GROMACS .gro file of C-alpha atoms in nm:
model
  273
    1MET     CA    1  16.672   3.408   7.475
    2THR     CA    2  16.341   3.325   7.308
    3GLU     CA    3  16.001   3.395   7.462
    4LEU     CA    4  15.962   3.024   7.536
    5ASP     CA    5  16.304   3.010   7.703
    6PHE     CA    6  16.197   3.304   7.921
    7LEU     CA    7  15.874   3.131   8.027
    8CYS     CA    8  16.046   2.800   8.104
    9GLY     CA    9  16.321   2.975   8.298
   10GLU     CA   10  16.071   3.169   8.509
   11ILE     CA   11  15.875   2.851   8.586
   12ALA     CA   12  16.192   2.669   8.692
   13LYS     CA   13  16.308   2.966   8.901
   14ARG     CA   14  15.986   2.962   9.105
   15TYR     CA   15  15.879   2.600   9.112
   16GLY     CA   16  16.158   2.377   8.978
   17ASN     CA   17  16.115   2.136   8.688
   18ILE     CA   18  15.784   1.999   8.564
   19THR     CA   19  15.750   1.643   8.696
   20ARG     CA   20  15.417   1.538   8.546
   21THR     CA   21  15.114   1.671   8.364
   22ARG     CA   22  14.746   1.591   8.355
   23GLY     CA   23  14.451   1.758   8.183
   24PRO     CA   24  14.514   2.135   8.191
   25PHE     CA   25  14.763   2.112   8.479
   26LEU     CA   26  15.141   2.106   8.519
   27TYR     CA   27  15.290   1.965   8.840
   28THR     CA   28  15.629   2.081   8.966
   29GLU     CA   29  15.919   1.963   9.183
   30LYS     CA   30  15.806   2.198   9.460
   31ASN     CA   31  15.463   2.032   9.466
   32VAL     CA   32  15.288   2.330   9.310
   33ARG     CA   33  15.012   2.273   9.055
   34LEU     CA   34  15.006   2.523   8.769
   35ILE     CA   35  14.704   2.587   8.546
   36ASP     CA   36  14.824   2.587   8.186
   37LEU     CA   37  14.682   2.844   7.943
   38PHE     CA   38  14.978   2.816   7.705
   39GLN     CA   39  14.900   2.451   7.624
   40GLU     CA   40  15.209   2.409   7.403
   41ASN     CA   41  15.071   2.687   7.182
   42GLY     CA   42  14.759   2.483   7.114
   43LYS     CA   43  14.907   2.137   7.071
   44ALA     CA   44  14.784   2.045   7.420
   45ILE     CA   45  14.435   2.191   7.370
   46LEU     CA   46  14.286   1.846   7.433
   47GLY     CA   47  14.482   1.812   7.755
   48TRP     CA   48  14.811   1.676   7.885
   49GLY     CA   49  14.891   1.330   8.007
   50GLY     CA   50  14.749   0.986   7.956
   51ASN     CA   51  14.513   1.020   7.663
   52SER     CA   52  14.455   0.756   7.396
   53ALA     CA   53  14.700   0.918   7.152
   54PHE     CA   54  14.992   0.825   7.374
   55THR     CA   55  14.845   0.481   7.435
   56MET     CA   56  14.862   0.437   7.058
   57PHE     CA   57  15.219   0.568   7.065
   58LYS     CA   58  15.327   0.312   7.328
   59ASN     CA   59  15.145   0.022   7.160
   60THR     CA   60  15.307   0.099   6.824
   61LEU     CA   61  15.648   0.156   6.983
   62ASN     CA   62  15.630  -0.193   7.133
   63ARG     CA   63  15.620  -0.331   6.778
   64GLY     CA   64  15.963  -0.188   6.710
   65ILE     CA   65  15.871  -0.006   6.387
   66THR     CA   66  16.061   0.312   6.459
   67GLY     CA   67  16.252   0.357   6.134
   68SER     CA   68  16.211   0.594   5.838
   69TYR     CA   69  16.054   0.333   5.609
   70ASP     CA   70  15.691   0.348   5.499
   71THR     CA   71  15.418   0.203   5.719
   72ALA     CA   72  15.040   0.214   5.709
   73TYR     CA   73  15.022   0.497   5.961
   74LYS     CA   74  15.057   0.781   5.711
   75ASN     CA   75  14.746   0.643   5.539
   76ARG     CA   76  14.571   0.650   5.876
   77ILE     CA   77  14.662   1.019   5.915
   78GLN     CA   78  14.520   1.085   5.569
   79LYS     CA   79  14.192   0.913   5.657
   80ALA     CA   80  14.168   1.096   5.990
   81VAL     CA   81  14.224   1.434   5.822
   82SER     CA   82  13.965   1.350   5.555
   83ASP     CA   83  13.714   1.265   5.828
   84LEU     CA   84  13.794   1.589   6.011
   85LEU     CA   85  13.749   1.810   5.704
   86GLY     CA   86  13.455   1.622   5.559
   87ASP     CA   87  13.603   1.527   5.221
   88GLN     CA   88  13.883   1.322   5.066
   89ARG     CA   89  14.231   1.468   5.117
   90THR     CA   90  14.590   1.398   5.014
   91VAL     CA   91  14.825   1.481   5.301
   92TYR     CA   92  15.190   1.573   5.337
   93LEU     CA   93  15.380   1.594   5.666
   94PHE     CA   94  15.624   1.870   5.760
   95SER     CA   95  15.845   1.929   6.061
   96ASP     CA   96  15.813   2.308   6.054
   97LYS     CA   97  15.533   2.551   5.983
   98LYS     CA   98  15.720   2.762   5.727
   99SER     CA   99  15.788   2.467   5.496
  100ALA     CA  100  15.426   2.358   5.527
  101LEU     CA  101  15.294   2.705   5.451
  102ASP     CA  102  15.533   2.752   5.157
  103ALA     CA  103  15.419   2.422   5.007
  104ALA     CA  104  15.052   2.509   5.051
  105ILE     CA  105  15.076   2.857   4.903
  106SER     CA  106  15.286   2.741   4.608
  107ILE     CA  107  14.996   2.523   4.495
  108CYS     CA  108  14.690   2.701   4.634
  109PRO     CA  109  14.776   3.070   4.680
  110ASP     CA  110  14.412   3.176   4.672
  111ASN     CA  111  14.240   2.897   4.861
  112THR     CA  112  14.453   2.796   5.161
  113SER     CA  113  14.346   2.820   5.526
  114ILE     CA  114  14.495   2.726   5.862
  115TYR     CA  115  14.272   2.495   6.066
  116ARG     CA  116  14.189   2.606   6.416
  117PRO     CA  117  13.918   2.427   6.614
  118TRP     CA  118  13.629   2.617   6.770
  119THR     CA  119  13.689   2.938   6.577
  120GLN     CA  120  13.372   3.144   6.552
  121ALA     CA  121  13.400   3.222   6.181
  122ALA     CA  122  13.523   2.882   6.066
  123PRO     CA  123  13.474   2.820   5.692
  124ASN     CA  124  13.318   2.516   5.536
  125TRP     CA  125  13.642   2.319   5.528
  126SER     CA  126  13.529   2.099   5.239
  127ASP     CA  127  13.532   2.416   5.024
  128ILE     CA  128  13.900   2.490   5.099
  129ASP     CA  129  14.146   2.338   4.850
  130CYS     CA  130  14.434   2.332   5.097
  131VAL     CA  131  14.422   2.323   5.478
  132LEU     CA  132  14.715   2.343   5.721
  133ILE     CA  133  14.665   2.143   6.039
  134CYS     CA  134  14.877   2.127   6.353
  135PRO     CA  135  14.761   1.805   6.524
  136PRO     CA  136  14.634   1.843   6.884
  137LEU     CA  137  14.916   1.628   7.016
  138PRO     CA  138  15.107   1.765   7.319
  139TRP     CA  139  15.448   1.694   7.172
  140SER     CA  140  15.723   1.958   7.190
  141LEU     CA  141  15.858   1.901   6.837
  142ASP     CA  142  15.655   2.040   6.550
  143CYS     CA  143  15.437   1.843   6.313
  144HIS     CA  144  15.231   2.018   6.048
  145ILE     CA  145  14.997   1.857   5.798
  146VAL     CA  146  14.917   2.003   5.457
  147ALA     CA  147  14.591   1.856   5.331
  148PHE     CA  148  14.516   1.909   4.960
  149LYS     CA  149  14.169   1.839   4.827
  150ALA     CA  150  14.175   1.520   4.623
  151GLY     CA  151  14.090   1.580   4.257
  152MET     CA  152  14.132   1.958   4.269
  153LYS     CA  153  14.178   2.141   3.939
  154ASN     CA  154  14.550   2.206   3.984
  155GLU     CA  155  14.635   1.851   4.088
  156ASP     CA  156  14.885   1.823   3.800
  157MET     CA  157  15.077   2.117   3.947
  158LEU     CA  158  15.074   1.945   4.283
  159LEU     CA  159  15.225   1.629   4.139
  160LYS     CA  160  15.503   1.826   3.967
  161ALA     CA  161  15.581   2.028   4.278
  162GLN     CA  162  15.610   1.736   4.519
  163GLU     CA  163  15.983   1.698   4.453
  164SER     CA  164  16.049   2.046   4.593
  165PHE     CA  165  15.852   1.990   4.914
  166HIS     CA  166  16.066   1.956   5.227
  167THR     CA  167  15.844   1.687   5.369
  168ALA     CA  168  15.924   1.493   5.684
  169ARG     CA  169  15.912   1.124   5.766
  170PHE     CA  170  15.773   1.060   6.110
  171PRO     CA  171  15.826   0.717   6.269
  172ALA     CA  172  15.526   0.492   6.304
  173PRO     CA  173  15.466   0.545   6.679
  174LEU     CA  174  15.443   0.922   6.635
  175SER     CA  175  15.230   0.886   6.321
  176ALA     CA  176  14.993   0.656   6.512
  177ALA     CA  177  14.965   0.915   6.790
  178ILE     CA  178  14.899   1.193   6.538
  179SER     CA  179  14.614   1.004   6.371
  180ARG     CA  180  14.455   0.920   6.708
  181SER     CA  181  14.485   1.284   6.823
  182ILE     CA  182  14.285   1.393   6.519
  183TYR     CA  183  14.008   1.146   6.601
  184ASN     CA  184  14.017   1.272   6.960
  185LEU     CA  185  13.966   1.622   6.822
  186ILE     CA  186  13.669   1.510   6.613
  187LYS     CA  187  13.511   1.371   6.929
  188ALA     CA  188  13.593   1.684   7.132
  189LEU     CA  189  13.437   1.908   6.867
  190GLN     CA  190  13.105   1.743   6.945
  191GLU     CA  191  13.145   1.773   7.321
  192ARG     CA  192  13.296   2.118   7.393
  193SER     CA  193  13.119   2.447   7.337
  194GLU     CA  194  13.074   2.801   7.468
  195LYS     CA  195  12.937   2.676   7.800
  196ASP     CA  196  13.277   2.525   7.880
  197TRP     CA  197  13.468   2.851   7.833
  198PHE     CA  198  13.258   3.145   7.949
  199ILE     CA  199  13.256   3.021   8.309
  200TYR     CA  200  13.608   3.164   8.355
  201ASP     CA  201  13.529   3.506   8.208
  202LYS     CA  202  13.523   3.690   8.541
  203ALA     CA  203  13.885   3.599   8.604
  204LEU     CA  204  14.018   3.623   8.249
  205THR     CA  205  13.840   3.901   8.061
  206PRO     CA  206  14.003   4.184   8.260
  207TYR     CA  207  14.320   4.098   8.065
  208TRP     CA  208  14.208   3.907   7.757
  209GLU     CA  209  13.939   3.924   7.493
  210ARG     CA  210  13.796   3.576   7.453
  211LYS     CA  211  13.690   3.427   7.121
  212GLY     CA  212  13.571   3.074   7.181
  213PRO     CA  213  13.849   2.910   7.385
  214TYR     CA  214  14.113   3.155   7.259
  215LEU     CA  215  14.234   3.447   7.471
  216TYR     CA  216  14.379   3.754   7.301
  217ILE     CA  217  14.561   3.998   7.523
  218LYS     CA  218  14.396   4.339   7.562
  219LYS     CA  219  14.679   4.555   7.439
  220GLU     CA  220  14.531   4.868   7.592
  221ILE     CA  221  14.549   4.696   7.933
  222ILE     CA  222  14.878   4.506   7.891
  223PRO     CA  223  15.115   4.685   7.650
  224GLU     CA  224  15.393   4.478   7.498
  225GLU     CA  225  15.664   4.635   7.714
  226LYS     CA  226  15.477   4.513   8.025
  227TYR     CA  227  15.405   4.165   7.896
  228LYS     CA  228  15.701   3.990   8.060
  229ASP     CA  229  15.598   4.148   8.391
  230PHE     CA  230  15.248   4.013   8.334
  231ILE     CA  231  15.381   3.664   8.256
  232CYS     CA  232  15.570   3.670   8.585
  233HIS     CA  233  15.268   3.801   8.776
  234CYS     CA  234  15.057   3.517   8.638
  235LEU     CA  235  15.324   3.263   8.733
  236ASP     CA  236  15.333   3.405   9.085
  237ASN     CA  237  14.962   3.317   9.093
  238SER     CA  238  15.017   2.965   8.951
  239VAL     CA  239  14.895   3.053   8.599
  240VAL     CA  240  15.100   2.976   8.286
  241ILE     CA  241  15.016   3.190   7.982
  242ASN     CA  242  15.137   3.210   7.623
  243PRO     CA  243  15.482   3.377   7.625
  244TYR     CA  244  15.425   3.519   7.277
  245TYR     CA  245  15.253   3.857   7.297
  246ASP     CA  246  15.068   3.830   6.966
  247GLN     CA  247  14.951   3.471   7.010
  248ALA     CA  248  14.653   3.344   7.201
  249SER     CA  249  14.643   3.178   7.536
  250ILE     CA  250  14.375   2.911   7.572
  251VAL     CA  251  14.096   2.863   7.825
  252PRO     CA  252  14.153   2.543   8.026
  253PHE     CA  253  13.895   2.269   7.981
  254GLY     CA  254  13.757   2.092   8.285
  255ALA     CA  255  13.933   2.294   8.556
  256ASP     CA  256  13.750   2.428   8.860
  257ARG     CA  257  13.698   2.804   8.852
  258GLY     CA  258  13.890   2.827   9.178
  259VAL     CA  259  14.221   2.778   8.995
  260PHE     CA  260  14.210   3.151   8.916
  261SER     CA  261  14.120   3.268   9.267
  262SER     CA  262  14.473   3.389   9.340
  263LEU     CA  263  14.486   3.589   9.016
  264VAL     CA  264  14.148   3.745   9.096
  265LYS     CA  265  14.259   3.843   9.447
  266ASN     CA  266  14.591   3.982   9.319
  267PRO     CA  267  14.516   4.182   9.003
  268PHE     CA  268  14.802   4.293   8.783
  269VAL     CA  269  14.869   4.666   8.810
  270GLY     CA  270  15.177   4.689   8.592
  271GLU     CA  271  15.438   4.699   8.863
  272LYS     CA  272  15.789   4.582   8.783
  273LYS     CA  273  15.867   4.240   8.925
   0.00000   0.00000   0.00000
C-alpha cells in the first residue's frame, strides 16, 4: 500500500467517497466537508472545481479533437510557459517526473531547476537554462513540462538528444487545460502573498514550519513513525494533509480560519489511533 492509498482509504473509511470539490474543499458522501492541505501534491494549489482550465477542457473536448495527432495546443503551452518564465522557451511534455528530470539533466546538468510558485528564494527564472514545471492543474495523472531556454549554447546537443526523450502526447483538451492553468498561475502570482497564508499560523505552526504557502512537518514534534497516526488525527478533525512525510502540505487559499477550529481544540499528542 502506498502513502496515497493509505490516505484515500482512511478518508473513505470515515466519510465515504468524495462526491465533489470546490476551492480548497472536498465534499464527501456523508456530507462532511474536508479542508484539503494535500492539494494533489500541489497540482490543486489554485483550487479544485470549476475554474477556467476545465472550461477550456470541456470546450476543446466538444470539438472532438481527442487523438494523438498534432494540434495547436502544444504551441499554446510553449507560449504560456515562456510568459511564466519571462523568456522564450522550447517545451517538451512528459507523463512522469523521472523521465522529465532525466531529460533535463542530460542536457543541462549544471543549470536545471524545478519551478515552485511562491518560494521565498526563487531564482531569476530567465537565467535558468532548463526548468521543470508541474502545471497547477488538479488532474490525478501526471504531466511534467521541461522548458529549455531557446538559443542556449548547447542547443545542438538538445536537438541530437530529442530522439531518446520519452516524451508524451497529451490530447488537445488536456493540453488546452494545461495552458490555461499556467495563465491562471501567472494571474494568481500577482494576487496571492504572505498575507493570505500567515492568518492560519496559530492552527498550523504547532506541527509545521511554514515557508510561503508550503508546510514542512516539524520532525521533532511529529517523528516519521507517528506520521500515520497524525494523518488519521487530522482526518478525524476534517483536515486532509500530505500523506508523504518528506513532502509539503499546502496552506489553503480563501478558507475561513474556523476550518481548523476542531484541530486547535483537539491537539495531537501522539496517541495511537
